Coordinates of C-alpha atoms in Angstrom, one line a residue:
M369 CA 0.0 0.0 0.0
N370 CA 1.4 3.4 -1.0
Q371 CA 1.7 5.7 2.0
R372 CA 2.4 9.4 2.2
T373 CA 3.7 10.2 5.7
T374 CA 4.6 13.6 7.0
G375 CA 7.1 13.7 9.8
R376 CA 8.1 10.8 12.1
P377 CA 6.7 10.7 15.6
G378 CA 8.7 9.3 18.5
A379 CA 8.1 5.5 18.6
V380 CA 7.7 5.6 22.4
W381 CA 4.9 8.3 22.2
A382 CA 3.2 6.4 19.5
L383 CA 3.3 3.2 21.5
V384 CA 1.9 4.9 24.6
I385 CA -0.9 6.7 22.8
T386 CA -2.1 3.8 20.7
S387 CA -1.8 1.3 23.6
V388 CA -3.8 3.4 25.9
A389 CA -6.5 4.0 23.2
G390 CA -6.5 0.3 22.4
F391 CA -6.9 -0.5 26.1
M392 CA -9.9 1.7 26.4
A393 CA -11.7 0.2 23.4
A394 CA -10.9 -3.4 24.4
L395 CA -11.9 -2.8 28.0
D396 CA -15.4 -1.7 27.0
N397 CA -16.1 -5.1 25.5
L398 CA -16.2 -6.8 29.0
V399 CA -16.2 -4.0 31.6
V400 CA -20.0 -3.8 31.5
T401 CA -20.5 -7.5 32.3
T402 CA -20.0 -7.4 36.1
A403 CA -22.0 -4.1 36.3
L404 CA -25.1 -5.6 34.6
P405 CA -26.9 -6.5 37.9
S406 CA -26.4 -3.0 39.2
I407 CA -27.5 -1.4 36.0
R408 CA -30.6 -3.6 36.0
K409 CA -31.3 -2.5 39.6
S410 CA -30.7 1.2 38.8
L411 CA -32.3 1.6 35.4
G412 CA -34.6 -1.4 35.2
G413 CA -34.8 -3.5 32.0
E414 CA -35.4 -7.1 31.1
L415 CA -33.0 -9.6 29.6
A416 CA -33.3 -8.1 26.1
E417 CA -32.3 -4.6 27.3
L418 CA -29.3 -6.1 29.2
E419 CA -28.3 -7.9 26.1
W420 CA -28.4 -4.6 24.1
T421 CA -26.2 -2.8 26.7
V422 CA -23.5 -5.2 25.6
N423 CA -24.4 -5.8 22.0
A424 CA -25.1 -2.2 21.1
Y425 CA -21.3 -1.6 21.5
T426 CA -20.0 -4.8 20.0
L427 CA -22.4 -4.7 17.0
T428 CA -21.6 -1.1 15.9
F429 CA -17.9 -1.8 16.6
A430 CA -18.0 -4.9 14.3
M431 CA -20.1 -3.3 11.6
L432 CA -18.0 -0.2 11.2
L433 CA -14.5 -1.5 11.9
M434 CA -13.4 -2.0 8.3
L435 CA -15.1 1.3 7.3
G436 CA -13.1 3.1 10.0
A437 CA -9.8 1.8 8.6
A438 CA -10.9 2.8 5.1
L439 CA -11.9 6.3 6.2
G440 CA -8.5 6.7 7.9
D441 CA -6.7 5.6 4.7
R442 CA -8.7 8.1 2.7
F443 CA -8.9 11.2 4.9
G444 CA -5.9 10.8 7.2
R445 CA -5.2 8.3 9.9
R446 CA -4.4 10.7 12.6
R447 CA -7.3 12.9 11.8
L448 CA -9.8 10.0 11.9
F449 CA -8.1 8.6 15.0
L450 CA -8.7 11.9 16.7
A451 CA -12.3 11.9 15.5
G452 CA -13.0 8.4 16.7
L453 CA -11.4 9.2 20.1
T454 CA -13.5 12.3 20.4
V455 CA -16.7 10.4 19.7
F456 CA -15.8 7.5 22.1
T457 CA -14.9 9.9 24.9
G458 CA -18.1 12.0 24.5
A459 CA -20.3 8.9 24.3
S460 CA -18.7 7.5 27.4
A461 CA -19.7 10.7 29.3
A462 CA -23.2 10.5 27.9
A463 CA -23.5 6.8 28.9
A464 CA -22.6 7.7 32.4
L465 CA -25.3 10.4 32.5
S466 CA -28.0 8.1 31.0
P467 CA -31.3 8.5 32.8
G468 CA -32.8 5.2 31.5
I469 CA -31.8 1.9 30.0
N470 CA -32.8 3.0 26.4
E471 CA -30.6 6.0 26.6
L472 CA -27.7 3.9 27.9
I473 CA -28.1 1.5 24.9
A474 CA -28.1 4.4 22.5
F475 CA -24.9 5.9 23.9
R476 CA -23.3 2.4 24.0
A477 CA -23.9 2.2 20.2
V478 CA -22.3 5.6 19.7
Q479 CA -19.3 4.4 21.8
G480 CA -19.0 1.5 19.4
V481 CA -18.9 3.9 16.4
G482 CA -16.1 5.8 18.0
A483 CA -14.1 2.7 18.8
A484 CA -14.6 1.3 15.3
I485 CA -13.0 4.4 13.9
M486 CA -10.3 4.6 16.5
M487 CA -9.2 1.0 17.0
P488 CA -8.1 -0.2 13.5
L489 CA -6.0 3.0 13.1
T490 CA -4.0 2.3 16.3
L491 CA -2.0 -0.5 14.7
T492 CA -1.5 1.5 11.4
L493 CA -0.2 4.5 13.3
L494 CA 2.0 2.4 15.5
T495 CA 3.5 0.5 12.6
A496 CA 4.2 3.7 10.7
A497 CA 6.0 5.2 13.8
V498 CA 8.2 2.3 14.8
P499 CA 11.3 1.2 12.8
P500 CA 11.0 -2.3 11.3
A501 CA 13.7 -3.7 13.6
R502 CA 11.7 -2.8 16.7
R503 CA 8.2 -3.4 15.3
G504 CA 7.8 -6.9 16.7
T505 CA 8.5 -5.7 20.2
A506 CA 6.2 -2.7 19.9
L507 CA 3.3 -4.9 18.6
G508 CA 3.9 -7.4 21.3
I509 CA 3.6 -4.7 24.0
F510 CA 0.5 -3.3 22.3
S511 CA -1.1 -6.8 22.2
A512 CA -0.2 -7.4 25.9
V513 CA -1.9 -4.1 26.9
T514 CA -5.1 -5.0 25.0
G515 CA -4.9 -8.5 26.5
L516 CA -4.7 -6.9 29.9
A517 CA -7.9 -4.9 29.2
V518 CA -9.7 -8.2 28.4
A519 CA -8.3 -9.8 31.5
S520 CA -9.1 -6.9 33.8
G521 CA -12.4 -5.9 32.3
P522 CA -14.7 -7.8 34.7
L523 CA -12.5 -6.9 37.7
I524 CA -12.3 -3.2 36.9
G525 CA -16.0 -3.1 36.1
G526 CA -16.8 -4.9 39.4
S527 CA -14.6 -2.7 41.5
L528 CA -15.8 0.6 40.1
T529 CA -19.4 -0.6 40.4
E530 CA -19.1 -1.7 44.0
H531 CA -17.0 1.1 45.5
L532 CA -18.3 4.0 43.4
S533 CA -21.2 3.3 41.1
W534 CA -21.8 1.6 37.7
Q535 CA -21.6 5.0 36.0
W536 CA -17.8 5.1 36.7
I537 CA -17.2 2.3 34.3
F538 CA -17.9 5.0 31.7
W539 CA -16.6 8.1 33.5
L540 CA -13.2 6.3 33.6
N541 CA -12.8 6.8 29.9
V542 CA -13.4 10.6 30.0
P543 CA -10.1 11.9 31.6
I544 CA -8.1 9.3 29.7
G545 CA -9.6 10.4 26.4
L546 CA -9.2 14.1 27.1
A547 CA -5.5 13.5 28.0
L548 CA -4.9 11.5 24.8
L549 CA -6.5 14.0 22.4
P550 CA -3.8 16.7 22.6
L551 CA -1.0 14.1 22.8
A552 CA -2.2 12.4 19.7
R553 CA -2.5 15.7 17.9
L554 CA 1.0 16.7 18.8
R555 CA 2.9 13.4 18.8
L556 CA 1.4 11.3 16.0
A557 CA 2.3 12.0 12.3
E558 CA -0.4 12.1 9.6
S559 CA -0.4 9.5 6.9
H560 CA -2.7 8.5 4.0
A561 CA -3.2 5.8 1.5
P562 CA -4.1 7.9 -1.6
D563 CA -5.6 5.1 -3.7
S564 CA -8.1 3.9 -1.0
R565 CA -11.8 3.7 -1.9
L566 CA -14.8 3.5 0.3
D567 CA -17.2 0.6 -0.1
I568 CA -20.5 2.3 0.8
P569 CA -22.8 -0.5 -0.6
G570 CA -20.8 -3.2 1.2
T571 CA -21.0 -1.2 4.5
L572 CA -24.8 -0.8 4.2
L573 CA -25.3 -4.5 3.3
V574 CA -23.3 -5.9 6.2
S575 CA -24.5 -3.3 8.7
G576 CA -28.2 -3.9 7.9
G577 CA -27.7 -7.7 7.8
L578 CA -26.0 -8.0 11.1
F579 CA -28.4 -5.7 12.8
G580 CA -31.4 -7.6 11.5
I581 CA -30.0 -11.0 12.7
V582 CA -29.0 -9.8 16.1
Y583 CA -32.3 -7.8 16.6
G584 CA -34.3 -10.9 15.7
L585 CA -32.3 -13.2 18.1
V586 CA -32.5 -10.7 21.0
N587 CA -36.3 -10.2 20.6
A588 CA -37.2 -13.8 19.7
N589 CA -38.2 -14.9 23.2
S590 CA -40.1 -11.8 24.2
D591 CA -42.0 -11.5 20.9
G592 CA -42.0 -15.2 19.8
W593 CA -40.0 -16.8 17.1
T594 CA -43.0 -16.7 14.7
S595 CA -43.8 -13.0 15.3
P596 CA -43.8 -10.9 12.1
T597 CA -41.2 -8.6 13.6
V598 CA -38.7 -11.3 14.5
L599 CA -39.2 -13.3 11.3
T600 CA -38.9 -10.2 9.1
A601 CA -35.7 -9.2 11.0
L602 CA -34.1 -12.6 10.6
V603 CA -35.0 -13.1 7.0
A604 CA -34.1 -9.6 5.9
G605 CA -30.8 -9.8 7.9
A606 CA -29.9 -13.1 6.3
A607 CA -30.7 -11.8 2.8
L608 CA -28.6 -8.7 3.4
V609 CA -25.6 -10.7 4.6
G610 CA -26.0 -12.9 1.5
G611 CA -26.0 -9.8 -0.6
F612 CA -22.8 -8.7 1.2
I613 CA -21.1 -12.0 0.4
H614 CA -22.2 -11.7 -3.3
H615 CA -20.9 -8.2 -3.3
G616 CA -17.6 -9.3 -1.9
F617 CA -17.1 -11.8 -4.8
H618 CA -18.2 -9.5 -7.6
A619 CA -17.5 -5.8 -6.7
K620 CA -14.4 -4.2 -8.0
N621 CA -13.1 -2.9 -4.6
P622 CA -15.1 -4.6 -1.9
M623 CA -14.3 -3.8 1.8
L624 CA -13.9 -7.6 2.3
P625 CA -12.8 -9.5 -0.8
M626 CA -14.5 -12.9 -0.4
R627 CA -11.7 -14.6 -2.5
L628 CA -9.6 -14.4 0.7
F629 CA -11.8 -17.1 2.2
R630 CA -10.7 -19.5 -0.5
S631 CA -7.5 -19.9 1.5
R632 CA -8.0 -22.6 4.0
A633 CA -5.7 -20.8 6.5
F634 CA -7.7 -17.5 6.3
F635 CA -11.1 -19.3 6.4
G636 CA -10.1 -21.6 9.2
I637 CA -8.7 -19.0 11.6
N638 CA -11.4 -16.5 11.0
M639 CA -14.3 -18.9 11.4
A640 CA -12.7 -20.4 14.4
G641 CA -12.4 -16.9 15.9
L642 CA -16.0 -16.1 15.2
L643 CA -17.2 -19.3 16.9
M644 CA -14.8 -18.9 19.8
F645 CA -16.0 -15.4 20.6
L646 CA -19.6 -16.6 20.2
G647 CA -19.2 -19.2 22.9
M648 CA -16.9 -17.2 25.2
F649 CA -18.7 -13.8 25.2
G650 CA -22.2 -15.4 25.6
S651 CA -20.9 -17.5 28.5
I652 CA -19.2 -14.5 30.3
F653 CA -22.4 -12.5 29.9
L654 CA -24.4 -15.1 31.9
L655 CA -21.7 -16.3 34.3
S656 CA -20.8 -12.8 35.6
Q657 CA -24.5 -12.4 36.5
Y658 CA -24.6 -15.9 38.0
L659 CA -21.7 -15.2 40.3
Q660 CA -23.5 -12.1 41.7
G661 CA -27.2 -12.8 41.4
V662 CA -27.1 -16.5 42.5
L663 CA -24.0 -17.0 44.5
G664 CA -24.1 -13.6 46.2
Y665 CA -20.6 -12.3 45.4
S666 CA -20.1 -8.5 45.2
P667 CA -19.1 -7.0 41.8
T668 CA -15.5 -6.9 42.9
E669 CA -15.5 -10.4 44.2
A670 CA -17.1 -11.6 41.0
G671 CA -14.4 -9.9 38.9
L672 CA -11.7 -11.4 41.0
R673 CA -13.2 -14.9 40.8
M674 CA -13.2 -14.7 37.0
L675 CA -9.5 -13.8 36.8
P676 CA -8.3 -17.4 36.5
W677 CA -10.2 -17.5 33.2
T678 CA -9.9 -14.0 31.8
G679 CA -6.4 -13.3 33.3
M680 CA -4.7 -16.6 32.4
P681 CA -3.6 -15.3 28.9
M682 CA -1.2 -12.9 30.6
L683 CA 0.7 -15.9 32.1
V684 CA 0.3 -18.6 29.4
A685 CA 0.5 -16.5 26.2
P686 CA 4.4 -16.3 26.1
V687 CA 4.6 -20.1 26.5
A688 CA 1.9 -20.6 23.8
G689 CA 3.9 -18.3 21.5
M690 CA 7.0 -20.4 21.9
L691 CA 5.1 -23.6 21.3
S692 CA 3.6 -22.0 18.1
D693 CA 7.1 -21.0 16.9
R694 CA 8.3 -24.6 17.4
F695 CA 5.3 -26.7 16.3
G696 CA 3.3 -24.2 14.1
G697 CA 0.1 -22.3 14.9
R698 CA -2.5 -24.9 14.0
P699 CA -1.9 -27.4 16.8
V700 CA -1.7 -24.7 19.4
V701 CA -4.9 -23.0 18.3
V702 CA -6.7 -26.4 18.0
A703 CA -5.5 -27.4 21.5
G704 CA -6.5 -24.0 22.9
L705 CA -10.0 -24.1 21.6
A706 CA -10.4 -27.7 22.8
L707 CA -9.3 -26.8 26.3
Q708 CA -11.6 -23.8 26.3
A709 CA -14.5 -26.0 25.4
V710 CA -13.6 -28.4 28.2
G711 CA -13.3 -25.5 30.6
L712 CA -16.9 -24.4 29.8
A713 CA -18.1 -28.0 30.1
L714 CA -16.5 -28.3 33.5
F715 CA -18.1 -25.1 34.6
A716 CA -21.5 -26.2 33.3
L717 CA -21.2 -29.5 35.3
V718 CA -21.0 -27.6 38.7
I719 CA -23.4 -24.7 38.1
G720 CA -26.0 -24.6 40.8
P721 CA -27.6 -22.3 43.4
D722 CA -25.0 -23.2 46.0
A723 CA -21.9 -24.1 44.0
S724 CA -18.6 -23.6 45.8
Y725 CA -15.8 -21.5 44.2
V726 CA -13.4 -24.5 44.6
S727 CA -15.7 -26.5 42.4
Q728 CA -15.6 -23.7 39.7
L729 CA -11.8 -23.4 39.6
P730 CA -11.0 -26.3 37.3
G731 CA -13.3 -25.0 34.6
L732 CA -12.0 -21.4 35.0
I733 CA -8.3 -22.4 34.9
V734 CA -8.7 -24.9 32.0
G735 CA -10.7 -22.4 30.0
G736 CA -8.2 -19.6 30.7
V737 CA -5.3 -21.7 29.5
G738 CA -7.2 -22.6 26.4
M739 CA -8.0 -18.9 25.7
A740 CA -4.3 -18.0 26.0
M741 CA -3.3 -20.8 23.6
Y742 CA -5.8 -19.5 21.0
F743 CA -4.8 -15.8 21.2
A744 CA -1.0 -16.3 21.1
P745 CA -0.7 -17.6 17.5
A746 CA -4.0 -16.3 16.1
A747 CA -2.8 -12.9 14.8
S748 CA 0.3 -14.5 13.2
L749 CA -1.9 -17.1 11.4
V750 CA -4.2 -14.3 10.1
M751 CA -1.3 -12.2 8.8
S752 CA 0.5 -15.1 7.2
S753 CA -2.6 -16.3 5.4
V754 CA -2.6 -13.3 3.0
R755 CA -0.2 -11.3 0.9
P756 CA 1.5 -8.3 2.6
A757 CA -0.6 -5.8 0.7
E758 CA -3.8 -7.4 2.1
Q759 CA -2.8 -7.6 5.7
G760 CA -4.7 -4.5 6.7
I761 CA -7.9 -5.9 5.2
A762 CA -7.2 -9.3 6.8
S763 CA -6.7 -7.7 10.3
G764 CA -9.8 -5.7 10.0
A765 CA -11.9 -8.7 8.8
N766 CA -10.5 -10.8 11.7
N767 CA -11.4 -8.2 14.3
A768 CA -14.8 -7.6 12.8
L769 CA -15.7 -11.3 12.7
R770 CA -14.7 -11.8 16.3
E771 CA -16.8 -8.8 17.4
V772 CA -19.7 -10.3 15.3
G773 CA -19.2 -13.5 17.2
G774 CA -19.3 -11.8 20.5
A775 CA -22.6 -10.0 19.6
L776 CA -24.1 -13.2 18.3
G777 CA -22.9 -15.1 21.4
V778 CA -24.7 -12.8 23.8
A779 CA -27.9 -13.0 21.7
V780 CA -27.8 -16.8 21.1
L781 CA -26.9 -17.9 24.6
A782 CA -29.3 -15.5 26.2
T783 CA -32.0 -17.0 24.0
V784 CA -31.1 -20.5 25.2
F785 CA -31.1 -19.1 28.8
S786 CA -34.5 -17.5 28.6
S787 CA -36.1 -20.5 26.9
Q788 CA -35.1 -22.7 30.0
G789 CA -35.0 -20.2 32.9
G790 CA -35.2 -16.6 34.0
Y791 CA -34.6 -14.1 36.8
E792 CA -37.4 -15.2 39.0
S793 CA -35.2 -17.2 41.5
A794 CA -31.7 -18.7 41.9
R795 CA -33.0 -22.1 40.7
S796 CA -34.6 -20.5 37.7
F797 CA -31.4 -18.6 36.8
T798 CA -29.3 -21.7 37.0
D799 CA -31.9 -23.7 35.0
G800 CA -31.3 -21.3 32.2
T801 CA -27.6 -20.9 32.6
V802 CA -26.6 -24.6 32.5
P803 CA -27.9 -25.3 29.0
A804 CA -26.6 -21.9 27.7
V805 CA -23.1 -22.7 28.9
W806 CA -23.3 -26.2 27.5
T807 CA -24.2 -24.5 24.2
G808 CA -21.2 -22.2 24.5
A809 CA -19.0 -25.3 25.1
G810 CA -20.4 -27.0 22.0
V811 CA -19.8 -23.9 19.8
V812 CA -16.2 -23.6 21.0
A813 CA -15.6 -27.3 20.4
L814 CA -16.9 -26.7 16.8
A815 CA -14.4 -23.9 16.5
A816 CA -11.6 -26.4 17.3
L817 CA -12.8 -28.7 14.5
V818 CA -13.0 -25.7 12.1
A819 CA -9.4 -24.8 13.1
L820 CA -8.2 -28.2 11.8
L821 CA -8.8 -26.7 8.3
I822 CA -5.7 -24.5 8.8
P823 CA -2.8 -26.0 7.0
G824 CA -0.3 -27.7 9.3
G825 CA 3.4 -26.9 9.8
R826 CA 5.2 -23.7 10.7
H827 CA 5.1 -22.3 7.2
A828 CA 2.0 -23.9 5.8
S829 CA -0.3 -20.9 6.3
A830 CA 1.6 -18.8 3.7
P831 CA -0.7 -17.0 1.3
A832 CA -1.4 -18.1 -2.2
P833 CA 1.3 -17.2 -4.6
E834 CA 0.9 -14.1 -6.8
A835 CA -0.2 -14.5 -10.3
A836 CA 1.4 -12.8 -13.2
D837 CA -1.0 -9.8 -12.9
G838 CA -0.1 -9.3 -9.3
T839 CA -3.2 -10.7 -7.8
A840 CA -3.3 -13.8 -5.6
E841 CA -4.1 -17.0 -7.3
E842 CA -7.6 -18.0 -6.2
C843 CA -6.7 -21.5 -5.1
M844 CA -6.9 -23.3 -1.8
P845 CA -3.5 -24.1 -0.3
V846 CA -2.9 -27.8 0.3
A847 CA -2.2 -29.0 3.8
A848 CA 1.4 -29.8 4.7

């Protein structure tokens, strides 16, 4: 990709600014989960509204992620990063001031818009600022910081909710965002990709399609699966997603070229990621409420008790990275997904109104180790599955599909939960949570099977060779 860069910012400043911005965006994926019981008590709302407090963010984030990267390429990456950061910070303050659940959902959606513009540009700005010889170290630090956000999300959300109020999970972003804005303006260099084009039809198709599917799933139990609203949303959503896929095959410059999925490596790691986030996010959504609403833990205690699961990647990821270098990414990813499925199954076996924390630990630890083994080689597998010129598209697609998986996970597992249980009593809640977590375990096990499609060996995930005209040959690589 041709770049026009003005000036060269200090690599350290670029690393600090982009890492903190990435931490905020990643934190808001999970920070709300441990605050859900308090939000429900303060603002009211049924299961569908609680789902939307999570999904309004993940869905707009997923839908607009690739568009955010394209806007930065077209109009200036620093300029759009500042715009996204401004929207994210303002929406965080508005969410904290929300007088009702519907207003909170609306401002969470706006938060997702800001994050979708800001997040994909963090890596582009960082890569441009850091010399190639130090780029691996810088990207490793950036990944560790965003991983820390995922790990600490439930704990930070729980601590702020318990010791201050749930509003502070949003107020926290405001001073950080206000401090980053002048730093980013002064310390980051502007860059463009002059030949970039916006794919407006593709954006409209995928945005409308995903919204229709998630809207139908979220409202299925309250309105009924056969209600005109739900059926219309699901059918229209599926049709629009089908249109997006067709567009990706036939348009001249689609936001997501579907030919990339003809590579077994690209297809395998992306579909595995979507399924893994579906099972993981849906389970966390329910388990964080189970720990508080059924077992009686405070928000801080619930966040601490989830750390063996969400925090394990910080300890295991370096070892998983070394295993990936030695044996290749596929066996590590497959083993990680299998362990995560086992961890969810172990947790499902002990869920009950009076389950002890000791009985929950095996599932939390095994699931956390599995999550770490997935995350460590996943980014490398994505990047090595395409040509260098397509790595930006590949990274955006991978992040978007994982966010879609998270949004679908909350919607699907909450649907399973509400069909079998509810909020009426501890027994009713566990009656719904057990089959939902078993569903999550099954979905993650399916992800492990899909990951077997990734070609084996340390170099087997290389992209298809370039044809004489400079485009990738549209053939499926053979397994090593």
